[in-house]
């Protein structure tokens, strides 16, 4: 797959297959490189046949990695926003970024990501599937995580957003 990714005109399929295989094998070391290749192809192929399907598949693969706790989590989370193509996906990307930054103890950055969801009605009003049996409005989930971040880190984490 690595050599196929390098072939001219190979498209996104080999890189997507590589991401899936590396993720399943628990070896995300080169996932970021493959994801970047797909994102670059998508930037140059907007509107082309198959590009939307490739974008959706990339988003799903990155989301699986982002929701894990492994070494590929950060790389997947930071690429989710670029792979997002809908308001739902943008909201999910921001929620995942907020959760990651909170877990890293980077409360102001977590608050910033969560505030972006709350400040945009098009994002906050989206119903998201957060787990197989759990759905919530993006704004409600952002507010829930925000309360946890402020409770854990103190009100100073939210100071930049107070009027």
mmCIF file of C-alpha atoms in Angstrom, residues 29-132:
data_model
loop_
_atom_site.group_PDB
_atom_site.id
_atom_site.type_symbol
_atom_site.label_atom_id
_atom_site.label_comp_id
_atom_site.label_asym_id
_atom_site.label_seq_id
_atom_site.Cartn_x
_atom_site.Cartn_y
_atom_site.Cartn_z
ATOM 1 C CA UNK A 29 2.562 5.935 13.319
ATOM 2 C CA UNK A 30 2.106 6.683 9.623
ATOM 3 C CA UNK A 31 -1.606 7.435 9.686
ATOM 4 C CA UNK A 32 -0.983 11.184 9.841
ATOM 5 C CA UNK A 33 1.104 11.073 6.669
ATOM 6 C CA UNK A 34 -1.534 9.052 4.820
ATOM 7 C CA UNK A 35 -4.331 11.316 6.076
ATOM 8 C CA UNK A 36 -2.404 14.370 4.907
ATOM 9 C CA UNK A 37 -2.096 12.795 1.450
ATOM 10 C CA UNK A 38 -5.841 12.231 1.272
ATOM 11 C CA UNK A 39 -6.550 15.778 2.468
ATOM 12 C CA UNK A 40 -4.206 17.182 -0.183
ATOM 13 C CA UNK A 41 -5.919 15.105 -2.866
ATOM 14 C CA UNK A 42 -9.321 16.290 -1.666
ATOM 15 C CA UNK A 43 -8.239 19.945 -1.748
ATOM 16 C CA UNK A 44 -7.286 19.512 -5.393
ATOM 17 C CA UNK A 45 -10.316 17.430 -6.343
ATOM 18 C CA UNK A 46 -13.290 19.368 -5.031
ATOM 19 C CA UNK A 47 -16.407 18.301 -6.866
ATOM 20 C CA UNK A 48 -14.766 15.359 -8.630
ATOM 21 C CA UNK A 49 -16.488 12.006 -8.689
ATOM 22 C CA UNK A 50 -15.587 9.995 -5.613
ATOM 23 C CA UNK A 51 -14.081 12.872 -3.658
ATOM 24 C CA UNK A 52 -17.086 13.203 -1.330
ATOM 25 C CA UNK A 53 -17.064 9.484 -0.588
ATOM 26 C CA UNK A 54 -13.307 9.629 0.109
ATOM 27 C CA UNK A 55 -13.803 12.635 2.401
ATOM 28 C CA UNK A 56 -16.568 10.875 4.352
ATOM 29 C CA UNK A 57 -14.470 7.723 4.703
ATOM 30 C CA UNK A 58 -11.458 9.732 5.868
ATOM 31 C CA UNK A 59 -13.599 11.542 8.438
ATOM 32 C CA UNK A 60 -14.965 8.233 9.768
ATOM 33 C CA UNK A 61 -11.493 6.683 10.009
ATOM 34 C CA UNK A 62 -10.066 9.741 11.754
ATOM 35 C CA UNK A 63 -13.018 9.890 14.136
ATOM 36 C CA UNK A 64 -12.439 6.278 15.176
ATOM 37 C CA UNK A 65 -8.824 7.133 15.971
ATOM 38 C CA UNK A 66 -9.793 10.389 17.679
ATOM 39 C CA UNK A 67 -12.155 8.596 20.020
ATOM 40 C CA UNK A 68 -9.479 6.138 21.043
ATOM 41 C CA UNK A 69 -6.816 6.723 23.635
ATOM 42 C CA UNK A 70 -3.874 5.575 21.562
ATOM 43 C CA UNK A 71 -0.886 7.449 20.188
ATOM 44 C CA UNK A 72 -2.682 8.408 16.974
ATOM 45 C CA UNK A 73 -5.396 10.354 18.788
ATOM 46 C CA UNK A 74 -3.891 13.841 18.588
ATOM 47 C CA UNK A 75 -3.011 13.560 14.909
ATOM 48 C CA UNK A 76 -6.501 12.340 14.104
ATOM 49 C CA UNK A 77 -8.217 15.063 16.127
ATOM 50 C CA UNK A 78 -6.277 17.913 14.550
ATOM 51 C CA UNK A 79 -7.134 16.606 11.061
ATOM 52 C CA UNK A 80 -10.835 16.062 11.728
ATOM 53 C CA UNK A 81 -11.764 19.703 11.141
ATOM 54 C CA UNK A 82 -10.217 19.713 7.682
ATOM 55 C CA UNK A 83 -11.900 16.427 6.800
ATOM 56 C CA UNK A 84 -15.298 17.680 8.028
ATOM 57 C CA UNK A 85 -17.756 18.431 5.260
ATOM 58 C CA UNK A 86 -21.009 19.101 7.110
ATOM 59 C CA UNK A 87 -22.130 21.087 10.125
ATOM 60 C CA UNK A 88 -22.511 17.839 12.071
ATOM 61 C CA UNK A 89 -18.954 16.828 11.265
ATOM 62 C CA UNK A 90 -17.598 20.290 12.135
ATOM 63 C CA UNK A 91 -19.399 20.125 15.491
ATOM 64 C CA UNK A 92 -17.995 16.645 16.153
ATOM 65 C CA UNK A 93 -14.494 17.810 15.232
ATOM 66 C CA UNK A 94 -14.699 20.731 17.673
ATOM 67 C CA UNK A 95 -16.108 18.535 20.452
ATOM 68 C CA UNK A 96 -13.302 16.027 19.948
ATOM 69 C CA UNK A 97 -10.732 18.835 20.003
ATOM 70 C CA UNK A 98 -12.252 20.197 23.212
ATOM 71 C CA UNK A 99 -12.187 16.757 24.830
ATOM 72 C CA UNK A 100 -8.580 16.155 23.770
ATOM 73 C CA UNK A 101 -7.369 19.529 25.035
ATOM 74 C CA UNK A 102 -9.231 19.004 28.324
ATOM 75 C CA UNK A 103 -7.594 15.582 28.742
ATOM 76 C CA UNK A 104 -4.205 17.180 28.075
ATOM 77 C CA UNK A 105 -4.817 19.795 30.783
ATOM 78 C CA UNK A 106 -4.995 22.568 28.187
ATOM 79 C CA UNK A 107 -8.224 24.048 29.546
ATOM 80 C CA UNK A 108 -8.187 27.413 27.702
ATOM 81 C CA UNK A 109 -7.836 25.609 24.365
ATOM 82 C CA UNK A 110 -10.602 23.178 25.340
ATOM 83 C CA UNK A 111 -12.867 26.091 26.227
ATOM 84 C CA UNK A 112 -12.086 27.812 22.928
ATOM 85 C CA UNK A 113 -13.079 24.747 20.873
ATOM 86 C CA UNK A 114 -16.271 24.188 22.876
ATOM 87 C CA UNK A 115 -17.203 27.873 22.663
ATOM 88 C CA UNK A 116 -17.030 27.658 18.879
ATOM 89 C CA UNK A 117 -19.812 25.084 18.972
ATOM 90 C CA UNK A 118 -21.901 27.162 21.374
ATOM 91 C CA UNK A 119 -21.401 30.397 19.437
ATOM 92 C CA UNK A 120 -22.593 28.981 16.106
ATOM 93 C CA UNK A 121 -26.308 28.134 15.992
ATOM 94 C CA UNK A 122 -25.753 25.989 12.889
ATOM 95 C CA UNK A 123 -23.417 23.788 14.939
ATOM 96 C CA UNK A 124 -25.057 23.973 18.369
ATOM 97 C CA UNK A 125 -28.447 22.886 17.037
ATOM 98 C CA UNK A 126 -27.211 19.721 15.339
ATOM 99 C CA UNK A 127 -28.207 16.371 16.763
ATOM 100 C CA UNK A 128 -25.132 14.170 16.955
ATOM 101 C CA UNK A 129 -24.667 10.461 17.511
ATOM 102 C CA UNK A 130 -22.030 10.444 20.231
ATOM 103 C CA UNK A 131 -22.107 6.709 20.900
ATOM 104 C CA UNK A 132 -24.124 3.769 19.571
#
